[in-house]
Coordinates of C-alpha atoms in Angstrom, one line a residue:
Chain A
X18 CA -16.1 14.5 65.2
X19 CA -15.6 11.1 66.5
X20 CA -18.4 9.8 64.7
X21 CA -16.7 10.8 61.6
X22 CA -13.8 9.4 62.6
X23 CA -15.8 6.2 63.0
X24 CA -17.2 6.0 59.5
X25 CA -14.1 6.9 58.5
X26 CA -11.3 4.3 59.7
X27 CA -14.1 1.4 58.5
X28 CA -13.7 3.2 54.9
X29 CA -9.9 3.9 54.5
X30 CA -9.6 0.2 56.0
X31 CA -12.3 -0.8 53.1
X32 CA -10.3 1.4 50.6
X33 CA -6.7 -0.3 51.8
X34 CA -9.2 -4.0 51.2
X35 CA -10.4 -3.2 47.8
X36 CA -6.9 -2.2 46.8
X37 CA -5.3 -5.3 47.9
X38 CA -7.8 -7.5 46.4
X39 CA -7.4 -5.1 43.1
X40 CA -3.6 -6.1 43.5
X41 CA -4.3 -10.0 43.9
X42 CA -6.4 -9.6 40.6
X43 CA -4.1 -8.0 39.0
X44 CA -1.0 -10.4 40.0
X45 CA -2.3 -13.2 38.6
X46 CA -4.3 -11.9 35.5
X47 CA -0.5 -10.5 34.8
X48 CA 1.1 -13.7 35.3
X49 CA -1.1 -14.6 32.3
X50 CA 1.3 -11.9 31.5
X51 CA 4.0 -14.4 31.9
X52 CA 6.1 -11.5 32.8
X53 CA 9.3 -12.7 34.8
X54 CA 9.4 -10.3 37.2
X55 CA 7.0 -7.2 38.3
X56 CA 7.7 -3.9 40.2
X57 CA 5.1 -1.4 41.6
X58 CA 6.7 2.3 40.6
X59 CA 5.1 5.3 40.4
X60 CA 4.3 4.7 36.6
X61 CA 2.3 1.9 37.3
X62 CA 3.5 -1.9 37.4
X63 CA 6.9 -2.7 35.5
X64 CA 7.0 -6.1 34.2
X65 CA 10.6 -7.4 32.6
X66 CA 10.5 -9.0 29.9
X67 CA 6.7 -9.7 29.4
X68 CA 5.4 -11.6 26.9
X69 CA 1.6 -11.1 25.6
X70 CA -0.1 -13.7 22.8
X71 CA -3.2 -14.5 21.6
X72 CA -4.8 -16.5 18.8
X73 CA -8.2 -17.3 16.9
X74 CA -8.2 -19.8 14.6
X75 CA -5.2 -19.3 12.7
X76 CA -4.4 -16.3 13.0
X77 CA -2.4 -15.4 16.1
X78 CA 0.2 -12.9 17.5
X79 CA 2.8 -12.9 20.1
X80 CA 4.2 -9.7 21.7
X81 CA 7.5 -9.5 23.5
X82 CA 9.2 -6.3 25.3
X83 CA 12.0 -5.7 27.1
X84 CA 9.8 -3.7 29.5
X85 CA 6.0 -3.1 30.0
X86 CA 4.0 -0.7 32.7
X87 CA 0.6 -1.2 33.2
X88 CA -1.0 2.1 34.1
X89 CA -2.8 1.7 37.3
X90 CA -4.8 4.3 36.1
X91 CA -6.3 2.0 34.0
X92 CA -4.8 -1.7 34.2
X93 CA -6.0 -2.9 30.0
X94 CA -4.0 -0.4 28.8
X95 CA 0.0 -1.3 28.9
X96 CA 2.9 0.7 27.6
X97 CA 5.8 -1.1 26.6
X98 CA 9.3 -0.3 25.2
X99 CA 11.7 -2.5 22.9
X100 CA 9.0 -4.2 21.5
X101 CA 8.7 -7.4 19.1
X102 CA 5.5 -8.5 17.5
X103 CA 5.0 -11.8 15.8
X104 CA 1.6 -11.8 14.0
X105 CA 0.4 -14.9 12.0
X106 CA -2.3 -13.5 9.6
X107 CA -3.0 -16.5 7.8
X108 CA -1.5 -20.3 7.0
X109 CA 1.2 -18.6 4.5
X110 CA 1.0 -14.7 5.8
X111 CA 3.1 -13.4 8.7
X112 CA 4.4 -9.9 9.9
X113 CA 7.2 -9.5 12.1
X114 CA 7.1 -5.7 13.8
X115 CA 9.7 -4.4 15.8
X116 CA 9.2 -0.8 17.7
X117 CA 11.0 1.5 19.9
X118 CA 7.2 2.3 22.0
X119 CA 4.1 1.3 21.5
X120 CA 1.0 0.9 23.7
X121 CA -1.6 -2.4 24.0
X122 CA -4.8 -2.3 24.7
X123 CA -6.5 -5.1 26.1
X124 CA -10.0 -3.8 26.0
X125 CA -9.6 -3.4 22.2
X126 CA -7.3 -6.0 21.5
X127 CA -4.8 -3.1 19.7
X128 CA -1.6 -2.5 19.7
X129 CA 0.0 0.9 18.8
X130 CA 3.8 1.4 18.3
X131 CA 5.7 4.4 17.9
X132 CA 9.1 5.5 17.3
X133 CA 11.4 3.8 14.9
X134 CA 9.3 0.7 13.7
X135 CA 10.2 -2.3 11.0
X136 CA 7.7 -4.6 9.6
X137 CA 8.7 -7.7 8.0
X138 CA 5.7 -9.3 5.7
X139 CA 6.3 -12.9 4.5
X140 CA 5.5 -11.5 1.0
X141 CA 9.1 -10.5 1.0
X142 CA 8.4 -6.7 1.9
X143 CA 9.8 -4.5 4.1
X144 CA 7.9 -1.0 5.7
X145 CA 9.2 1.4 7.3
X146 CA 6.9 3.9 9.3
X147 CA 6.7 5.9 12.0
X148 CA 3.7 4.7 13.7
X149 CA 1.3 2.5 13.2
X150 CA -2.2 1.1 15.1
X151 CA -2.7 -2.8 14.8
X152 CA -5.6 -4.5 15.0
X153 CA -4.6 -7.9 16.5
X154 CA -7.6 -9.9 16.0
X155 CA -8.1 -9.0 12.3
X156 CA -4.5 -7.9 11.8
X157 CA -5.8 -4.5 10.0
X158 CA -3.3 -1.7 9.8
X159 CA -3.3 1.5 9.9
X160 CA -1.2 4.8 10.2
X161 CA -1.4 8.7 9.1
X162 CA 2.2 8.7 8.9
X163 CA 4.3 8.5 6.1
X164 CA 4.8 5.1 5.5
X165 CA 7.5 3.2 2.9
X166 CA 7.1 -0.4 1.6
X167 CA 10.0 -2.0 -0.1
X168 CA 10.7 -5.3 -1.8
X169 CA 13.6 -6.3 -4.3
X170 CA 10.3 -5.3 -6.7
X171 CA 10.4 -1.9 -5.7
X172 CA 9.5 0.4 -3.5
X173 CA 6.2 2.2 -2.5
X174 CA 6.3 5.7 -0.3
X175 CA 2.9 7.0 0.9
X176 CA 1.6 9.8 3.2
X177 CA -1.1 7.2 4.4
X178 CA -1.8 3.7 4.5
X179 CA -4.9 1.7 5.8
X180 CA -5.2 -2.0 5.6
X181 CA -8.5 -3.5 6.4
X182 CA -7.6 -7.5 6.1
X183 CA -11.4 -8.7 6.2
X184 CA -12.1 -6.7 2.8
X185 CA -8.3 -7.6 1.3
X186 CA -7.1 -3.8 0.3
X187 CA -4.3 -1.7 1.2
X188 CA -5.3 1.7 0.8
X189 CA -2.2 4.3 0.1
X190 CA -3.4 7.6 0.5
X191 CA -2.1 11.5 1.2
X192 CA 0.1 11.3 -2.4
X193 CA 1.6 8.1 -3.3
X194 CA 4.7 7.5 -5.2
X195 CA 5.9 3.8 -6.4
X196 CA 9.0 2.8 -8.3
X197 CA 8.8 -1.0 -9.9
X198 CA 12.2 -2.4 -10.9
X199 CA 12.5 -3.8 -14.2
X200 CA 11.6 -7.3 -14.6
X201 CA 14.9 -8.9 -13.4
X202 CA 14.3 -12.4 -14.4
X203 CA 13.6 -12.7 -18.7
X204 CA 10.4 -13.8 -19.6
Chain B
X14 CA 8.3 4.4 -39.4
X15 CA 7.7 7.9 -37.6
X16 CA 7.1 6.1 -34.2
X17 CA 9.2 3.3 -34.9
X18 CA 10.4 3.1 -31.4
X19 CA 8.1 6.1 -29.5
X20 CA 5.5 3.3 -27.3
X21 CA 8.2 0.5 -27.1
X22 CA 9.1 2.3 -24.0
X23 CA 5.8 0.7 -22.3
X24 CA 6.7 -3.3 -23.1
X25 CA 6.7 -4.9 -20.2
X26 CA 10.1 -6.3 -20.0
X27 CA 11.8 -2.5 -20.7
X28 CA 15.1 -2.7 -18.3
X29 CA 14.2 0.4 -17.2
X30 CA 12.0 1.0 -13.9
X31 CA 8.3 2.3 -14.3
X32 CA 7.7 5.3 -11.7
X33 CA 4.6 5.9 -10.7
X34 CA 2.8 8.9 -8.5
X35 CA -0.7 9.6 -8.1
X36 CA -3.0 10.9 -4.8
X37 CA -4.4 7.4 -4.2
X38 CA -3.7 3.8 -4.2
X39 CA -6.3 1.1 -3.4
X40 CA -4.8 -2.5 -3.8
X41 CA -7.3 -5.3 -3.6
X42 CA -5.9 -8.2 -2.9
X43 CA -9.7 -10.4 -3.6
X44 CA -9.4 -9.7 -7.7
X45 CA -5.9 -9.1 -7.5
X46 CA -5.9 -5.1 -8.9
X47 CA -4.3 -1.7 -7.9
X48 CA -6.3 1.4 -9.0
X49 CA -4.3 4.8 -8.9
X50 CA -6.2 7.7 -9.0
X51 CA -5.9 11.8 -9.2
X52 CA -3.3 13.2 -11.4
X53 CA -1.4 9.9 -11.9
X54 CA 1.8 10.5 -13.6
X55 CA 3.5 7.3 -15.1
X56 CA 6.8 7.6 -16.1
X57 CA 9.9 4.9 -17.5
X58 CA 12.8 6.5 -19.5
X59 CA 11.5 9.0 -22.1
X60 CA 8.6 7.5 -22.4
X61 CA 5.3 9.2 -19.8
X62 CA 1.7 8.8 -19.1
X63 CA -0.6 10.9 -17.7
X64 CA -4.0 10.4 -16.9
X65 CA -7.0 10.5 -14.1
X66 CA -7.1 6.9 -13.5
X67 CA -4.6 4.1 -13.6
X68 CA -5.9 0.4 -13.3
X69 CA -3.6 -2.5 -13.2
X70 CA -4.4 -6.1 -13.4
X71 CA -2.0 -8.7 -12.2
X72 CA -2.0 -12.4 -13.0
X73 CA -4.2 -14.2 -11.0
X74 CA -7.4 -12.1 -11.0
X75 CA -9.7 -14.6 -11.1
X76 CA -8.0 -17.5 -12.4
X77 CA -6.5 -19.3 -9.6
X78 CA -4.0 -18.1 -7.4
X79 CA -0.5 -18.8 -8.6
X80 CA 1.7 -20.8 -6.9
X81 CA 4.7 -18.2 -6.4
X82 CA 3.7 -15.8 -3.6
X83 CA 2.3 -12.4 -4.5
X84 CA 5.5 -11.0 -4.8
X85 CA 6.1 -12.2 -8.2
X86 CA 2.9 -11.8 -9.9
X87 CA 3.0 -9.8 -13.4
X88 CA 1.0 -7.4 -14.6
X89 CA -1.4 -8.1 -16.8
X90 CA -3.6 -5.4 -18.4
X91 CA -3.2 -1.8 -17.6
X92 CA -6.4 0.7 -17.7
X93 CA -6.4 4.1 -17.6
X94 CA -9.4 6.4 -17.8
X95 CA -10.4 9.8 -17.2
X96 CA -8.2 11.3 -20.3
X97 CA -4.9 10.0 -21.2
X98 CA -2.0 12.0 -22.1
X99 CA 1.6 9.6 -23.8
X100 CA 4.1 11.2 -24.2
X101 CA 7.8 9.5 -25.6
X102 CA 10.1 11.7 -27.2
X103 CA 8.8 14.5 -29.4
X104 CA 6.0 12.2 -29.9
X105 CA 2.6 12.4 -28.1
X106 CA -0.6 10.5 -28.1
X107 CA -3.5 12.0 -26.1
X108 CA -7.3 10.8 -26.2
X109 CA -10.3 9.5 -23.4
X110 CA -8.8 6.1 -22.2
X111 CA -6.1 3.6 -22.8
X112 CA -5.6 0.1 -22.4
X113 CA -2.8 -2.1 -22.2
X114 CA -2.4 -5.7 -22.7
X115 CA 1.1 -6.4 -21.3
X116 CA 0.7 -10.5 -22.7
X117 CA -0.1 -9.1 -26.2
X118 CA 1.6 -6.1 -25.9
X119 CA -0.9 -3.7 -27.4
X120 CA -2.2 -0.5 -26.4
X121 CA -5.1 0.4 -27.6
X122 CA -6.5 4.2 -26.9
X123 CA -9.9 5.4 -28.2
X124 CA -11.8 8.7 -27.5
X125 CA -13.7 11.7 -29.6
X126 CA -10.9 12.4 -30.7
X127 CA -7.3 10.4 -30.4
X128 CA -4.7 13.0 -31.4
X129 CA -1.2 11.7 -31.9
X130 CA 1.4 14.3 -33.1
X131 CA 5.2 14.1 -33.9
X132 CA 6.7 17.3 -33.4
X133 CA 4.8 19.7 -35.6
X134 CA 2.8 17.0 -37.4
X135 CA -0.4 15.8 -36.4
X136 CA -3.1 12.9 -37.3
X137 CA -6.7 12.7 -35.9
X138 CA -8.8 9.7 -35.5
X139 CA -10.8 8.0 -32.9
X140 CA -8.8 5.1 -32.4
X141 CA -5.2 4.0 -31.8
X142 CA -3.6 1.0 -31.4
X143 CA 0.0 0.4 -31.1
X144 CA 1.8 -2.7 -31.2
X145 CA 4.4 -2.3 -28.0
X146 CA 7.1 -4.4 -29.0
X147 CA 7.6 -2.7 -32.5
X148 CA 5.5 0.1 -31.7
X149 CA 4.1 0.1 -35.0
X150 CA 1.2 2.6 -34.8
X151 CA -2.5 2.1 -36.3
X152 CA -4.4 5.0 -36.0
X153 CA -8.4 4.4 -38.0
X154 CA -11.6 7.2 -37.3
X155 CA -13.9 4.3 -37.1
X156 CA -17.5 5.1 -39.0
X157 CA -18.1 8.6 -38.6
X158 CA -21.5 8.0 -37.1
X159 CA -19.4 7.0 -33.9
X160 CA -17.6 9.9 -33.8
X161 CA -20.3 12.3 -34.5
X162 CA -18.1 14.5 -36.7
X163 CA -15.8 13.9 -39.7
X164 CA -16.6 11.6 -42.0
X165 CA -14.7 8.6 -40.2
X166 CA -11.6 9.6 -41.7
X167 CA -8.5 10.1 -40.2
X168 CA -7.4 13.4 -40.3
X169 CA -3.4 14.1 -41.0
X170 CA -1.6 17.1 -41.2
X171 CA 2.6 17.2 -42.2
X172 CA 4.4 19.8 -42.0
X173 CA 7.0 20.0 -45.5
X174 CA 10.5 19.2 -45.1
X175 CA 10.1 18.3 -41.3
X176 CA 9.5 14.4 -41.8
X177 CA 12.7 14.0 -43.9
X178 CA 14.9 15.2 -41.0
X179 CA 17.7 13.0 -39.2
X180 CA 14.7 10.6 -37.3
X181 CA 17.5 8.2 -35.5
X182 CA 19.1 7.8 -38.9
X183 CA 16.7 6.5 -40.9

């Protein structure tokens, strides 16, 4: 019995170690977070206010939220609420996304939101969707929602939309229906 | 001056909005056209189109990208394939494809056989093409070798008395 007891103090006192040193790690790999301040609850760690960015040549986004967890269950993948996402897509091209919940993954570089989302494009349109999974480093979209796209051109609804952003298409698909205004200015 | 006014409906500056439904949209952005496809059902004021495949070319495919952003860029040519179906009015035009040149404002539609009827009358060729703005109307059968049947001419059938009736006055 004692000799249990003797492997086994050594290895809860390892385990209480390795989790200390995984808390270290994860500290400062957060306060790349630039998170103001952090909480360890039983959801995993709150951050306020966290701010997440990234950029490859010119294309770059910048994700703000009022609050994030980070599952300890596993630490790349980060829920956050009240979100704001800034993407630059190209020189002239950006998308401004604001969600209700949404999920980033840092293994995959994605970024999923949920509930009551609005997407801003610098061409002047306006979706509306339900859910939607970004890509951040190639800034593809994608959702199996119903999605709406409007502009002061008119207005597309669709069942599904995928945007791959290396190839250039938008694919509407699942029934699409798309009104065009008539040409306001004369020609 | 039967379809005096029947494809005026498709110029491109109608005031009225174009609706459009179909089972698929693919937009590509690199040569600057939208291709709807499956039962796609086209549709401003009385005027409707119905056909398999919907292409639509916007300014800029190919030339240079124009300076205003893509919002504003026009449509250029129209394509629609995979049996076409017009419909304004009590006029209809039906036949294989259909293309539209929104600068020239023409449509042209070819096909075995282009059938364009006003109410009870008919006419039969192979190809029609219809100036938008007037919407004067050209229908020829080509050579009848093309067709394979017929002798190349166009084929029209009027019903008595039903041309002479109140056509918007005149």
């Amino acid at each position: 019995m004692v000799r249990i007891m003797r492997w086994l103090f050594p290895g809860v006192g390892l385990l209480i170690l390795a989790v200390m040193v995984g808390l270290v790690v994860l500290f400062n790999v957060l306060s790349g977070l630039g998170a103001t301040n952090m909480m360890l609850t039983s959801e995993g760690l709150v951050m306020d206010h966290p701010e997440l960015s990234g950029h490859d040549g010119d294309r770059s986004y910048r994700v703000t939220a009022y609050r994030a967890i980070q599952r300890l269950s596993d630490p790349r993948v980060i829920d956050l609420e009240t979100i704001r996402a800034d993407i630059t897509l190209s020189k002239d091209q950006s998308a401004q996304i604001v969600a209700l919940k949404g999920t980033y993954n840092n293994a995959t570089e994605s970024l999923r939101l949920y509930e009551g989302i609005q997407l801003e494009w610098s061409e002047g349109y306006t979706v509306d969707l339900s859910e939607v999974e970004i890509d951040l480093s190639n800034g593809a979209l994608k959702t199996s929602q119903v999605v709406s796209i409007r502009s002061d051109q008119g207005r597309v609804v669709a069942g599904k939309l995928d945007y791959d952003k290396a190839k250039g298409i938008v694919r509407f698909s699942d029934g699409i229906k798309m009104t065009l205004n008539p040409a306001s200015q004369g020609q | 001056q039967t379809f005096s006014d029947a494809f005026a409906g498709f110029g491109s500056n109608d005031g009225e909005p174009i609706e459009i439904e179909a089972s698929e949209l693919r937009v590509e952005d690199n040569n600057n056209t939208a291709t709807f496809v499956g039962d796609v059902l086209v549709t401003q004021g009385e005027t409707s189109l119905k056909t398999q495949r919907l292409k639509v070319f916007y300014v800029g495919s190919g030339a240079e990208k124009t300076e205003e952003s893509a919002v504003q860029q026009k449509i250029s040519k129209l394509e629609a394939a995979g049996g076409v179906f017009i419909t304004s009015k009590d006029q209809t035009a039906k036949g294989d494809e259909a293309s539209f040149d929104m600068n020239k404002e023409v449509m042209v539609m070819t096909g075995k056989e282009v059938v364009l009827s006003q109410g009870p009358n008919v006419v039969v060729g192979n190809r029609l093409t219809v100036n938008l703005k007037t919407g004067q109307a050209n229908l020829s059968a080509g050579n009848g070798k093309v067709s394979g049947q017929g002798s190349g001419r166009v084929k029209v059938r009027i019903q008595p008395n039903s041309v002479n009736n109140d056509q918007n006055g005149n």
